[in-house]
Coordinates of N, CA and C and ligand atoms in Angstrom, one line a residue:
M1 N 39.4 7.9 -7.7 CA 39.0 6.5 -7.6 C 37.8 6.2 -8.6
S2 N 37.9 5.2 -9.4 CA 36.8 5.0 -10.4 C 35.6 4.3 -9.7
A3 N 34.5 4.4 -10.3 CA 33.2 3.9 -9.8 C 33.3 2.4 -9.7
C4 N 32.7 1.8 -8.6 CA 32.6 0.4 -8.4 C 31.4 -0.2 -9.2
L5 N 31.4 -1.5 -9.5 CA 30.3 -2.2 -10.0 C 29.7 -3.1 -9.0
W6 N 28.4 -2.9 -8.7 CA 27.7 -3.7 -7.7 C 26.7 -4.5 -8.5
L7 N 26.5 -5.8 -8.0 CA 25.5 -6.6 -8.7 C 24.5 -7.0 -7.6
V8 N 23.2 -6.6 -7.8 CA 22.2 -6.9 -6.8 C 21.3 -8.0 -7.5
V9 N 21.2 -9.2 -6.8 CA 20.5 -10.3 -7.4 C 19.3 -10.6 -6.4
P10 N 18.1 -10.2 -6.7 CA 17.0 -10.6 -5.9 C 16.7 -12.1 -6.1
A11 N 16.7 -12.8 -5.0 CA 16.5 -14.3 -5.1 C 15.6 -14.7 -3.9
A12 N 14.7 -13.8 -3.4 CA 14.0 -14.1 -2.2 C 12.5 -14.4 -2.5
G13 N 12.2 -14.6 -3.8 CA 10.8 -14.9 -4.2 C 10.5 -16.4 -3.9
C14 N 9.2 -16.6 -3.8 CA 8.8 -18.0 -3.5 C 8.3 -18.7 -4.8
G15 N 8.2 -17.9 -5.9 CA 7.9 -18.5 -7.2 C 6.6 -19.3 -7.3
S16 N 5.5 -18.7 -6.7 CA 4.2 -19.4 -6.6 C 3.6 -19.8 -8.0
R17 N 3.9 -19.1 -9.0 CA 3.4 -19.4 -10.4 C 4.0 -20.7 -10.9
M18 N 5.2 -21.1 -10.4 CA 5.8 -22.4 -10.8 C 5.1 -23.6 -10.3
K19 N 4.3 -23.4 -9.2 CA 3.5 -24.5 -8.6 C 4.5 -25.7 -8.3
A20 N 5.7 -25.4 -7.8 CA 6.7 -26.4 -7.5 C 6.8 -26.5 -6.0
A21 N 7.5 -27.6 -5.5 CA 7.6 -27.9 -4.1 C 8.7 -26.9 -3.5
R22 N 9.5 -26.3 -4.2 CA 10.5 -25.4 -3.7 C 10.6 -24.2 -4.6
P23 N 11.2 -23.1 -4.1 CA 11.2 -21.9 -4.9 C 12.0 -22.2 -6.2
K24 N 11.6 -21.5 -7.3 CA 12.1 -21.8 -8.7 C 13.6 -21.7 -8.8
Q25 N 14.2 -20.9 -8.0 CA 15.7 -20.7 -8.1 C 16.4 -22.0 -7.7
Y26 N 15.7 -22.9 -7.0 CA 16.3 -24.1 -6.5 C 15.9 -25.3 -7.3
L27 N 15.1 -25.1 -8.4 CA 14.8 -26.3 -9.2 C 15.9 -26.6 -10.1
E28 N 16.0 -27.9 -10.5 CA 17.2 -28.4 -11.2 C 17.0 -28.0 -12.7
L29 N 18.1 -27.5 -13.3 CA 18.1 -27.2 -14.7 C 19.4 -27.7 -15.3
A30 N 19.3 -28.6 -16.2 CA 20.5 -29.2 -16.8 C 21.5 -29.6 -15.7
G31 N 21.1 -30.3 -14.7 CA 22.0 -30.8 -13.7 C 22.4 -29.9 -12.5
R32 N 22.0 -28.7 -12.6 CA 22.4 -27.8 -11.5 C 21.2 -26.9 -11.1
P33 N 21.1 -26.4 -9.9 CA 20.0 -25.5 -9.6 C 20.1 -24.2 -10.4
V34 N 18.9 -23.7 -10.7 CA 18.8 -22.4 -11.5 C 19.7 -21.3 -10.9
I35 N 19.8 -21.2 -9.6 CA 20.6 -20.1 -8.9 C 22.1 -20.3 -9.3
Q36 N 22.5 -21.5 -9.5 CA 24.0 -21.7 -9.8 C 24.3 -21.3 -11.2
H37 N 23.3 -21.6 -12.1 CA 23.5 -21.2 -13.5 C 23.6 -19.7 -13.6
T38 N 22.6 -19.0 -12.9 CA 22.5 -17.5 -13.1 C 23.8 -16.9 -12.5
L39 N 24.2 -17.3 -11.3 CA 25.4 -16.7 -10.7 C 26.6 -17.0 -11.5
S40 N 26.7 -18.2 -12.1 CA 27.9 -18.5 -12.9 C 27.9 -17.7 -14.2
R41 N 26.8 -17.4 -14.8 CA 26.8 -16.6 -16.0 C 27.2 -15.1 -15.7
L42 N 26.7 -14.6 -14.5 CA 27.0 -13.3 -14.1 C 28.5 -13.1 -13.8
H43 N 29.0 -14.2 -13.1 CA 30.4 -14.1 -12.7 C 31.4 -14.2 -14.0
G44 N 30.9 -15.0 -14.9 CA 31.8 -15.2 -16.1 C 32.0 -13.9 -16.9
A45 N 30.9 -13.0 -16.9 CA 31.0 -11.8 -17.6 C 31.5 -10.6 -16.7
L46 N 31.2 -10.7 -15.4 CA 31.5 -9.5 -14.5 C 32.2 -10.1 -13.2
P47 N 33.4 -10.7 -13.4 CA 34.0 -11.3 -12.2 C 34.4 -10.4 -11.1
A48 N 34.6 -9.1 -11.4 CA 35.1 -8.1 -10.4 C 33.9 -7.4 -9.7
A49 N 32.7 -7.7 -10.1 CA 31.5 -7.0 -9.5 C 31.4 -7.5 -8.0
K50 N 30.8 -6.6 -7.2 CA 30.5 -6.9 -5.8 C 29.1 -7.4 -5.7
L51 N 28.9 -8.6 -5.3 CA 27.6 -9.3 -5.3 C 26.9 -9.0 -4.0
C52 N 25.6 -8.7 -4.1 CA 24.7 -8.6 -3.0 C 23.5 -9.5 -3.3
L53 N 23.4 -10.6 -2.6 CA 22.4 -11.6 -2.9 C 21.2 -11.5 -1.9
C54 N 20.0 -11.3 -2.4 CA 18.8 -11.2 -1.5 C 18.2 -12.5 -1.4
L55 N 18.2 -13.0 -0.1 CA 17.6 -14.3 0.2 C 16.6 -14.2 1.3
D56 N 15.6 -15.1 1.3 CA 14.6 -15.1 2.3 C 15.3 -15.6 3.6
D57 N 15.0 -15.0 4.7 CA 15.6 -15.3 6.0 C 15.4 -16.8 6.4
N58 N 14.3 -17.3 5.9 CA 13.9 -18.7 6.3 C 14.3 -19.7 5.2
D59 N 15.1 -19.3 4.3 CA 15.5 -20.2 3.1 C 16.3 -21.4 3.6
V60 N 15.8 -22.6 3.3 CA 16.5 -23.8 3.8 C 17.2 -24.5 2.7
Y61 N 17.2 -23.9 1.5 CA 17.7 -24.6 0.3 C 19.1 -24.1 -0.1
F62 N 19.4 -22.8 0.3 CA 20.6 -22.1 -0.3 C 21.9 -22.8 0.2
D63 N 22.8 -22.9 -0.7 CA 24.1 -23.5 -0.4 C 25.2 -22.4 -0.9
P64 N 25.9 -21.9 0.1 CA 26.9 -20.8 -0.3 C 28.0 -21.3 -1.2
S65 N 28.2 -22.6 -1.4 CA 29.2 -23.0 -2.3 C 28.8 -22.8 -3.8
W66 N 27.6 -22.4 -4.0 CA 27.1 -22.1 -5.3 C 27.5 -20.7 -5.8
V67 N 28.1 -19.9 -4.9 CA 28.4 -18.5 -5.2 C 29.8 -18.3 -5.6
P68 N 30.1 -18.0 -6.9 CA 31.5 -17.9 -7.4 C 32.1 -16.6 -7.1
F69 N 31.4 -15.6 -6.6 CA 31.9 -14.2 -6.4 C 32.7 -14.2 -5.0
S70 N 33.7 -13.4 -4.9 CA 34.4 -13.2 -3.7 C 35.0 -11.8 -3.6
P71 N 34.7 -11.0 -2.6 CA 33.7 -11.3 -1.5 C 32.3 -11.1 -2.0
W72 N 31.3 -11.6 -1.3 CA 29.9 -11.3 -1.6 C 29.2 -11.2 -0.3
Q73 N 27.9 -10.6 -0.3 CA 27.2 -10.5 0.9 C 25.7 -11.0 0.7
R74 N 25.2 -11.5 1.8 CA 23.8 -12.0 1.8 C 23.0 -10.9 2.5
V75 N 21.8 -10.6 1.9 CA 20.9 -9.6 2.4 C 19.5 -10.2 2.6
S76 N 18.8 -9.8 3.6 CA 17.4 -10.3 3.8 C 16.5 -9.9 2.6
G77 N 15.7 -10.8 2.1 CA 14.7 -10.4 1.2 C 13.5 -9.6 1.8
G78 N 12.7 -8.9 1.0 CA 11.6 -8.2 1.6 C 10.3 -8.8 1.1
V79 N 9.2 -8.1 1.4 CA 7.9 -8.7 1.0 C 7.7 -8.8 -0.5
E80 N 8.1 -7.7 -1.2 CA 8.1 -7.7 -2.6 C 9.5 -7.6 -3.2
R81 N 9.6 -7.8 -4.5 CA 10.9 -7.7 -5.1 C 11.6 -6.3 -4.8
M82 N 10.8 -5.3 -5.0 CA 11.3 -3.9 -4.8 C 11.9 -3.8 -3.3
D83 N 11.3 -4.4 -2.4 CA 11.7 -4.4 -1.0 C 13.1 -5.1 -0.9
S84 N 13.2 -6.2 -1.6 CA 14.5 -7.0 -1.6 C 15.6 -6.1 -2.1
V85 N 15.3 -5.5 -3.3 CA 16.4 -4.7 -3.9 C 16.7 -3.5 -3.0
L86 N 15.7 -2.9 -2.4 CA 16.0 -1.7 -1.5 C 16.8 -2.2 -0.3
N87 N 16.5 -3.3 0.2 CA 17.3 -3.9 1.4 C 18.8 -3.9 1.0
A88 N 19.0 -4.4 -0.3 CA 20.4 -4.6 -0.7 C 21.1 -3.2 -0.8
L89 N 20.3 -2.2 -1.4 CA 20.9 -0.9 -1.6 C 21.2 -0.3 -0.2
Q90 N 20.3 -0.5 0.8 CA 20.6 0.0 2.1 C 21.8 -0.7 2.8
A91 N 21.9 -2.0 2.5 CA 23.0 -2.8 3.1 C 24.4 -2.3 2.6
I92 N 24.4 -1.8 1.4 CA 25.7 -1.4 0.9 C 25.9 0.1 1.0
G93 N 25.0 0.7 1.7 CA 25.0 2.2 1.7 C 26.2 2.9 2.3
S94 N 26.9 2.2 3.2 CA 28.1 2.8 3.8 C 29.3 2.6 2.9
K95 N 29.2 1.7 1.9 CA 30.4 1.4 1.1 C 30.2 2.0 -0.3
A96 N 29.0 2.0 -0.8 CA 28.7 2.4 -2.2 C 28.8 4.0 -2.4
R97 N 29.4 4.4 -3.5 CA 29.4 5.8 -3.8 C 28.2 6.1 -4.6
S98 N 27.8 7.4 -4.6 CA 26.6 7.7 -5.3 C 26.7 7.5 -6.8
D99 N 27.9 7.6 -7.4 CA 28.0 7.3 -8.8 C 28.4 5.9 -9.2
D100 N 28.5 5.0 -8.2 CA 28.7 3.6 -8.5 C 27.6 3.0 -9.3
I101 N 27.9 2.0 -10.1 CA 26.9 1.4 -11.0 C 26.3 0.2 -10.3
V102 N 25.0 0.1 -10.3 CA 24.3 -1.1 -9.7 C 23.6 -1.8 -10.8
L103 N 23.9 -3.1 -11.1 CA 23.1 -3.8 -12.0 C 22.2 -4.8 -11.2
V104 N 20.9 -4.8 -11.5 CA 20.0 -5.7 -10.8 C 19.6 -6.8 -11.8
H105 N 19.7 -8.0 -11.4 CA 19.4 -9.1 -12.2 C 18.6 -10.2 -11.5
D106 N 17.4 -10.6 -12.1 CA 16.6 -11.6 -11.4 C 17.3 -13.0 -11.4
I107 N 17.2 -13.6 -10.3 CA 17.9 -14.9 -10.2 C 17.2 -15.9 -11.2
A108 N 16.0 -15.7 -11.6 CA 15.2 -16.6 -12.4 C 15.6 -16.4 -13.9
R109 N 16.6 -15.7 -14.2 CA 17.0 -15.5 -15.6 C 18.4 -16.1 -15.8
P110 N 18.5 -17.5 -16.0 CA 19.8 -18.1 -16.1 C 20.4 -18.1 -17.5
C111 N 19.7 -17.6 -18.5 CA 20.2 -17.8 -19.8 C 20.8 -16.5 -20.4
V112 N 21.0 -15.5 -19.5 CA 21.6 -14.2 -19.9 C 23.0 -14.5 -20.5
L113 N 23.4 -13.8 -21.5 CA 24.7 -14.0 -22.2 C 25.6 -12.8 -22.0
P114 N 26.9 -13.1 -22.0 CA 27.9 -12.1 -21.7 C 27.8 -10.8 -22.6
A115 N 27.5 -11.0 -23.9 CA 27.5 -9.9 -24.8 C 26.4 -8.9 -24.4
D116 N 25.2 -9.5 -23.9 CA 24.1 -8.6 -23.5 C 24.5 -7.8 -22.2
L117 N 25.2 -8.6 -21.3 CA 25.7 -7.9 -20.1 C 26.6 -6.8 -20.4
E118 N 27.5 -7.0 -21.3 CA 28.5 -6.0 -21.6 C 27.9 -4.8 -22.3
R119 N 26.9 -5.0 -23.2 CA 26.3 -3.9 -23.9 C 25.4 -3.1 -22.9
L120 N 24.8 -3.8 -22.0 CA 24.0 -3.1 -21.0 C 24.9 -2.2 -20.1
L121 N 26.0 -2.8 -19.7 CA 26.9 -2.0 -18.8 C 27.4 -0.8 -19.5
D122 N 27.7 -0.9 -20.8 CA 28.2 0.3 -21.6 C 27.1 1.4 -21.6
A123 N 25.9 1.0 -21.8 CA 24.8 1.9 -21.8 C 24.6 2.6 -20.5
V124 N 24.7 1.9 -19.4 CA 24.6 2.4 -18.1 C 25.7 3.5 -17.8
Q125 N 26.9 3.1 -18.3 CA 28.0 4.1 -18.1 C 27.8 5.4 -18.8
R126 N 27.2 5.3 -20.0 CA 27.0 6.4 -20.9 C 25.9 7.4 -20.4
G127 N 24.7 6.8 -20.0 CA 23.5 7.6 -19.9 C 23.2 8.0 -18.5
P128 N 22.5 9.1 -18.3 CA 22.2 9.6 -16.9 C 21.1 8.9 -16.3
A129 N 20.2 8.2 -17.0 CA 19.0 7.7 -16.5 C 19.0 6.2 -16.3
G130 N 20.2 5.6 -16.6 CA 20.3 4.1 -16.5 C 19.8 3.4 -17.8
A131 N 19.7 2.1 -17.7 CA 19.4 1.4 -18.9 C 18.9 0.0 -18.5
L132 N 18.1 -0.6 -19.4 CA 17.7 -2.0 -19.2 C 17.7 -2.8 -20.5
L133 N 18.0 -4.1 -20.3 CA 17.8 -5.0 -21.5 C 16.3 -5.1 -21.7
A134 N 16.0 -5.2 -23.0 CA 14.5 -5.2 -23.4 C 14.4 -5.8 -24.7
A135 N 13.2 -6.4 -25.0 CA 13.0 -7.1 -26.3 C 11.7 -6.5 -26.9
P136 N 11.7 -6.1 -28.2 CA 10.5 -5.6 -28.8 C 9.4 -6.7 -28.8
V137 N 8.2 -6.3 -28.6 CA 7.1 -7.2 -28.6 C 6.9 -7.8 -30.0
A138 N 6.8 -9.1 -30.2 CA 6.6 -9.7 -31.5 C 5.2 -10.1 -31.8
D139 N 4.5 -10.5 -30.8 CA 3.1 -11.0 -31.0 C 2.1 -9.8 -31.0
T140 N 0.9 -10.1 -31.6 CA -0.2 -9.2 -31.5 C -0.6 -9.2 -30.1
M141 N -0.9 -8.0 -29.6 CA -1.3 -7.9 -28.2 C -2.8 -7.7 -28.0
K142 N -3.4 -8.4 -27.1 CA -4.8 -8.3 -26.7 C -5.0 -7.9 -25.3
R143 N -6.0 -7.0 -25.1 CA -6.4 -6.7 -23.7 C -7.7 -7.5 -23.4
D144 N -7.8 -8.2 -22.3 CA -9.0 -8.9 -22.0 C -10.0 -8.1 -21.3
N145 N -11.2 -8.6 -21.3 CA -12.4 -7.9 -20.6 C -12.6 -8.3 -19.2
G146 N -11.6 -9.1 -18.7 CA -11.7 -9.5 -17.3 C -12.5 -10.8 -17.2
A147 N -13.0 -11.3 -18.3 CA -13.8 -12.5 -18.3 C -13.3 -13.5 -19.3
G148 N -12.1 -13.4 -19.7 CA -11.5 -14.4 -20.6 C -11.8 -14.1 -22.1
H149 N -12.3 -13.0 -22.4 CA -12.6 -12.6 -23.8 C -11.9 -11.3 -24.2
V150 N -11.7 -11.1 -25.5 CA -10.9 -9.9 -25.9 C -11.8 -8.7 -25.7
L151 N -11.2 -7.7 -25.1 CA -11.8 -6.3 -25.0 C -11.4 -5.6 -26.3
R152 N -10.1 -5.6 -26.5 CA -9.6 -4.9 -27.8 C -8.1 -5.4 -28.0
S153 N -7.7 -5.1 -29.2 CA -6.3 -5.3 -29.5 C -5.5 -4.1 -29.2
E154 N -4.3 -4.2 -28.7 CA -3.4 -3.1 -28.4 C -2.3 -3.0 -29.5
P155 N -2.1 -1.8 -30.0 CA -1.0 -1.7 -31.0 C 0.4 -2.1 -30.4
R156 N 1.1 -3.0 -31.0 CA 2.4 -3.4 -30.4 C 3.5 -2.5 -30.8
D157 N 3.3 -1.6 -31.7 CA 4.4 -0.7 -32.1 C 4.9 0.0 -30.8
G158 N 6.2 0.0 -30.6 CA 6.7 0.7 -29.5 C 6.6 0.0 -28.1
L159 N 6.1 -1.2 -28.2 CA 6.0 -2.0 -26.9 C 7.2 -2.9 -26.8
W160 N 7.7 -3.0 -25.5 CA 8.9 -3.8 -25.3 C 8.6 -4.7 -24.1
H161 N 9.3 -5.9 -24.0 CA 9.3 -6.7 -22.8 C 10.5 -6.2 -22.0
A162 N 10.3 -5.8 -20.7 CA 11.4 -5.4 -19.9 C 12.1 -6.6 -19.3
L163 N 13.4 -6.8 -19.6 CA 14.2 -7.9 -19.1 C 15.1 -7.4 -18.0
T164 N 16.0 -8.3 -17.5 CA 17.1 -7.8 -16.7 C 18.4 -8.4 -17.2
P165 N 19.5 -7.9 -16.8 CA 19.7 -6.8 -15.9 C 19.2 -5.4 -16.3
Q166 N 19.0 -4.6 -15.2 CA 18.7 -3.2 -15.4 C 19.7 -2.5 -14.6
G167 N 20.3 -1.4 -15.1 CA 21.4 -0.8 -14.3 C 21.2 0.7 -14.2
F168 N 21.7 1.2 -13.0 CA 21.6 2.6 -12.7 C 22.7 3.0 -11.8
R169 N 23.0 4.3 -11.7 CA 23.9 4.8 -10.6 C 23.2 4.6 -9.3
Y170 N 24.1 4.3 -8.3 CA 23.5 3.9 -7.0 C 22.6 4.9 -6.4
A171 N 22.9 6.2 -6.4 CA 22.1 7.2 -5.7 C 20.7 7.3 -6.4
L172 N 20.7 7.3 -7.8 CA 19.5 7.4 -8.5 C 18.5 6.2 -8.2
L173 N 19.1 5.0 -8.2 CA 18.2 3.8 -8.0 C 17.7 3.9 -6.6
R174 N 18.5 4.2 -5.6 CA 18.0 4.2 -4.2 C 16.9 5.3 -4.0
R175 N 17.2 6.5 -4.6 CA 16.2 7.5 -4.5 C 14.9 7.1 -5.1
A176 N 15.0 6.5 -6.3 CA 13.8 6.0 -7.0 C 13.0 5.0 -6.2
L177 N 13.7 4.0 -5.7 CA 13.0 2.9 -5.0 C 12.4 3.5 -3.6
E178 N 13.2 4.3 -3.0 CA 12.7 4.9 -1.7 C 11.4 5.7 -2.0
Q179 N 11.4 6.5 -3.1 CA 10.2 7.3 -3.4 C 9.0 6.4 -3.7
A180 N 9.3 5.3 -4.5 CA 8.2 4.4 -4.9 C 7.6 3.8 -3.6
K181 N 8.5 3.4 -2.7 CA 8.0 2.9 -1.4 C 7.2 3.9 -0.6
A182 N 7.7 5.1 -0.5 CA 7.1 6.2 0.3 C 5.7 6.5 -0.3
T183 N 5.6 6.4 -1.6 CA 4.3 6.8 -2.3 C 3.4 5.6 -2.5
G184 N 3.8 4.4 -2.0 CA 3.0 3.2 -2.1 C 2.8 2.7 -3.5
Q185 N 3.8 3.0 -4.4 CA 3.8 2.5 -5.8 C 4.4 1.1 -5.8
Q186 N 3.6 0.2 -6.4 CA 4.1 -1.2 -6.5 C 4.8 -1.3 -7.9
V187 N 6.2 -1.4 -7.8 CA 6.9 -1.5 -9.1 C 7.4 -3.0 -9.2
T188 N 7.3 -3.5 -10.4 CA 7.7 -4.9 -10.6 C 9.1 -5.0 -11.3
D189 N 9.6 -3.8 -11.7 CA 11.0 -3.7 -12.1 C 11.6 -2.4 -11.6
D190 N 13.0 -2.3 -11.7 CA 13.6 -1.1 -11.2 C 13.4 0.1 -12.0
A191 N 13.4 -0.1 -13.4 CA 13.2 1.0 -14.3 C 11.9 1.7 -14.0
S192 N 10.9 1.0 -13.6 CA 9.6 1.7 -13.4 C 9.7 2.8 -12.3
A193 N 10.5 2.5 -11.3 CA 10.7 3.4 -10.2 C 11.5 4.7 -10.7
V194 N 12.4 4.4 -11.6 CA 13.2 5.6 -12.1 C 12.3 6.4 -13.1
E195 N 11.5 5.7 -13.8 CA 10.5 6.4 -14.7 C 9.6 7.3 -13.9
A196 N 9.2 6.9 -12.7 CA 8.3 7.7 -11.9 C 8.9 9.0 -11.4
L197 N 10.3 9.0 -11.5 CA 11.0 10.3 -11.2 C 11.0 11.2 -12.4
G198 N 10.4 10.8 -13.5 CA 10.4 11.6 -14.7 C 11.6 11.4 -15.7
L199 N 12.3 10.3 -15.4 CA 13.5 10.0 -16.2 C 13.2 8.9 -17.2
S200 N 14.1 8.8 -18.2 CA 13.8 7.8 -19.3 C 15.0 6.9 -19.5
P201 N 15.0 5.8 -18.8 CA 16.1 4.8 -19.0 C 16.2 4.3 -20.4
E202 N 17.5 4.0 -20.9 CA 17.7 3.6 -22.3 C 17.2 2.1 -22.4
L203 N 16.5 1.8 -23.5 CA 16.2 0.4 -23.8 C 17.3 -0.2 -24.7
V204 N 18.0 -1.2 -24.1 CA 19.1 -1.8 -24.9 C 18.5 -3.2 -25.4
V205 N 18.5 -3.3 -26.7 CA 17.9 -4.5 -27.3 C 18.7 -5.8 -26.7
G206 N 17.9 -6.6 -26.1 CA 18.5 -7.9 -25.5 C 18.0 -9.1 -26.2
R207 N 18.7 -10.2 -26.0 CA 18.3 -11.5 -26.6 C 16.9 -11.9 -26.0
R208 N 16.1 -12.5 -26.9 CA 14.8 -13.0 -26.5 C 14.9 -14.3 -25.7
D209 N 16.1 -14.9 -25.8 CA 16.2 -16.2 -25.0 C 16.6 -15.9 -23.6
N210 N 16.7 -14.7 -23.1 CA 17.0 -14.3 -21.7 C 15.6 -14.4 -21.0
I211 N 15.1 -15.6 -20.9 CA 13.7 -15.7 -20.3 C 13.8 -15.7 -18.8
K212 N 12.6 -15.4 -18.2 CA 12.5 -15.5 -16.8 C 11.7 -16.7 -16.5
I213 N 12.3 -17.7 -15.8 CA 11.6 -18.9 -15.5 C 10.4 -18.5 -14.5
T214 N 9.2 -18.7 -15.0 CA 8.0 -18.3 -14.2 C 7.0 -19.4 -14.1
H215 N 6.7 -20.0 -15.3 CA 5.7 -21.1 -15.3 C 6.3 -22.4 -15.5
P216 N 5.6 -23.5 -15.2 CA 6.2 -24.9 -15.2 C 6.9 -25.2 -16.5
E217 N 6.3 -24.8 -17.7 CA 6.9 -25.1 -19.0 C 8.2 -24.4 -19.2
D218 N 8.5 -23.3 -18.5 CA 9.7 -22.5 -18.7 C 11.0 -23.3 -18.4
L219 N 10.9 -24.3 -17.5 CA 12.1 -25.0 -17.1 C 12.6 -25.8 -18.3
G220 N 11.7 -26.5 -19.0 CA 12.1 -27.2 -20.2 C 12.6 -26.3 -21.3
L221 N 12.0 -25.2 -21.5 CA 12.4 -24.2 -22.4 C 13.9 -23.7 -22.1
A222 N 14.1 -23.4 -20.9 CA 15.4 -22.9 -20.5 C 16.5 -24.0 -20.7
T223 N 16.1 -25.3 -20.5 CA 17.1 -26.4 -20.7 C 17.5 -26.4 -22.2
H224 N 16.5 -26.2 -23.1 CA 16.8 -26.2 -24.5 C 17.7 -25.0 -24.9
I225 N 17.3 -23.9 -24.3 CA 18.1 -22.6 -24.6 C 19.6 -22.8 -24.2
L226 N 19.8 -23.4 -23.0 CA 21.2 -23.5 -22.5 C 21.9 -24.5 -23.5
V227 N 21.3 -25.5 -23.9 CA 21.9 -26.5 -24.8 C 22.3 -25.8 -26.1
A228 N 21.3 -25.0 -26.6 CA 21.5 -24.4 -27.9 C 22.6 -23.3 -27.8
Q229 N 22.6 -22.6 -26.7 CA 23.7 -21.6 -26.5 C 25.0 -22.2 -26.5
R230 N 25.1 -23.3 -25.8 CA 26.5 -24.0 -25.7 C 26.9 -24.5 -27.0
A231 N 25.9 -25.0 -27.8 CA 26.2 -25.6 -29.1 C 26.7 -24.4 -30.1
S232 N 26.2 -23.2 -29.8 CA 26.6 -22.1 -30.7 C 27.9 -21.5 -30.2
D233 N 28.6 -22.1 -29.2 CA 29.9 -21.7 -28.7 C 30.0 -20.3 -28.3
Y234 N 29.0 -19.8 -27.5 CA 29.1 -18.5 -26.8 C 30.2 -18.6 -25.8
S235 N 30.8 -17.5 -25.5 CA 31.8 -17.6 -24.4 C 31.1 -17.3 -23.1
F236 N 31.3 -18.2 -22.1 CA 30.6 -18.0 -20.8 C 31.6 -17.5 -19.8
Ligands
C5P1 O1 8.2 -13.4 -9.0 P1 9.1 -12.8 -10.1 O2 9.6 -13.8 -11.0 O3 8.6 -11.6 -10.7 O4 10.4 -12.3 -9.2 C1 11.5 -11.7 -9.9 C2 12.7 -11.8 -9.0 O5 12.6 -11.1 -7.8 C3 13.1 -13.3 -8.7 O6 14.5 -13.4 -8.9 C4 12.6 -13.4 -7.3 O7 13.4 -14.4 -6.5 C5 12.9 -12.0 -6.7 N1 12.0 -11.6 -5.6 C6 12.7 -11.2 -4.4 N2 11.9 -10.9 -3.3 C7 10.6 -10.9 -3.3 C8 9.9 -11.4 -4.6 C9 10.7 -11.7 -5.7 O8 13.9 -11.2 -4.3 N3 9.8 -10.6 -2.3

């Protein structure tokens, strides 16, 4: 039997940096909520994946008709993103095989394109340490002194923005996140937990327009990106 593909989508954040009345995944973007765009992009490229969607237990905005996957399952979100992802991995524990592939994608990235998803999946299938979409840093990087002034410039050579999806074999990702949890390590992405095991996930160059909606101005930016992507006739 060949390995299954699981899709874990953490969507249990409250998005406090957006300063909006509802979590950012429920804000309207080009006529539909962000969550619907993201799930529809993922489904377009990976229709056979088994979806595990992490939602806050007290979420009053979610509408199951937005989920194009069948079957799919809802999992309780945790305190931090890593807790939400770990909840999902535990929830599928009786069904997932250790060599099954798990792609984790933030719900707040609605502009991900099929070609990036396919290249990432190829890399995850090839390598033992998993892989992540990433974009090389383009700007000059400054470190602050904690008081709003520059302490020093940081060389940008070799620096990357970590995007999602990030993909790993099931057993590796679960072990990595469980160890991060046990050692009190706060990881903001999945690759960090795998790195802490001494492994080196592959950096797969991803498109820079795969933005994570985080700040108020990102919603307008994402709207323009979606329009430009459609005008360029990408297949969705
Ligand atoms: O807050 P941030 O944008 O870094 O969150 C990244 C992703 O993790 C979002 O999709 C968010 O909904 C999700 N998240 C979660 N559970 C949390 C915190 C964040 O599923 N406790």
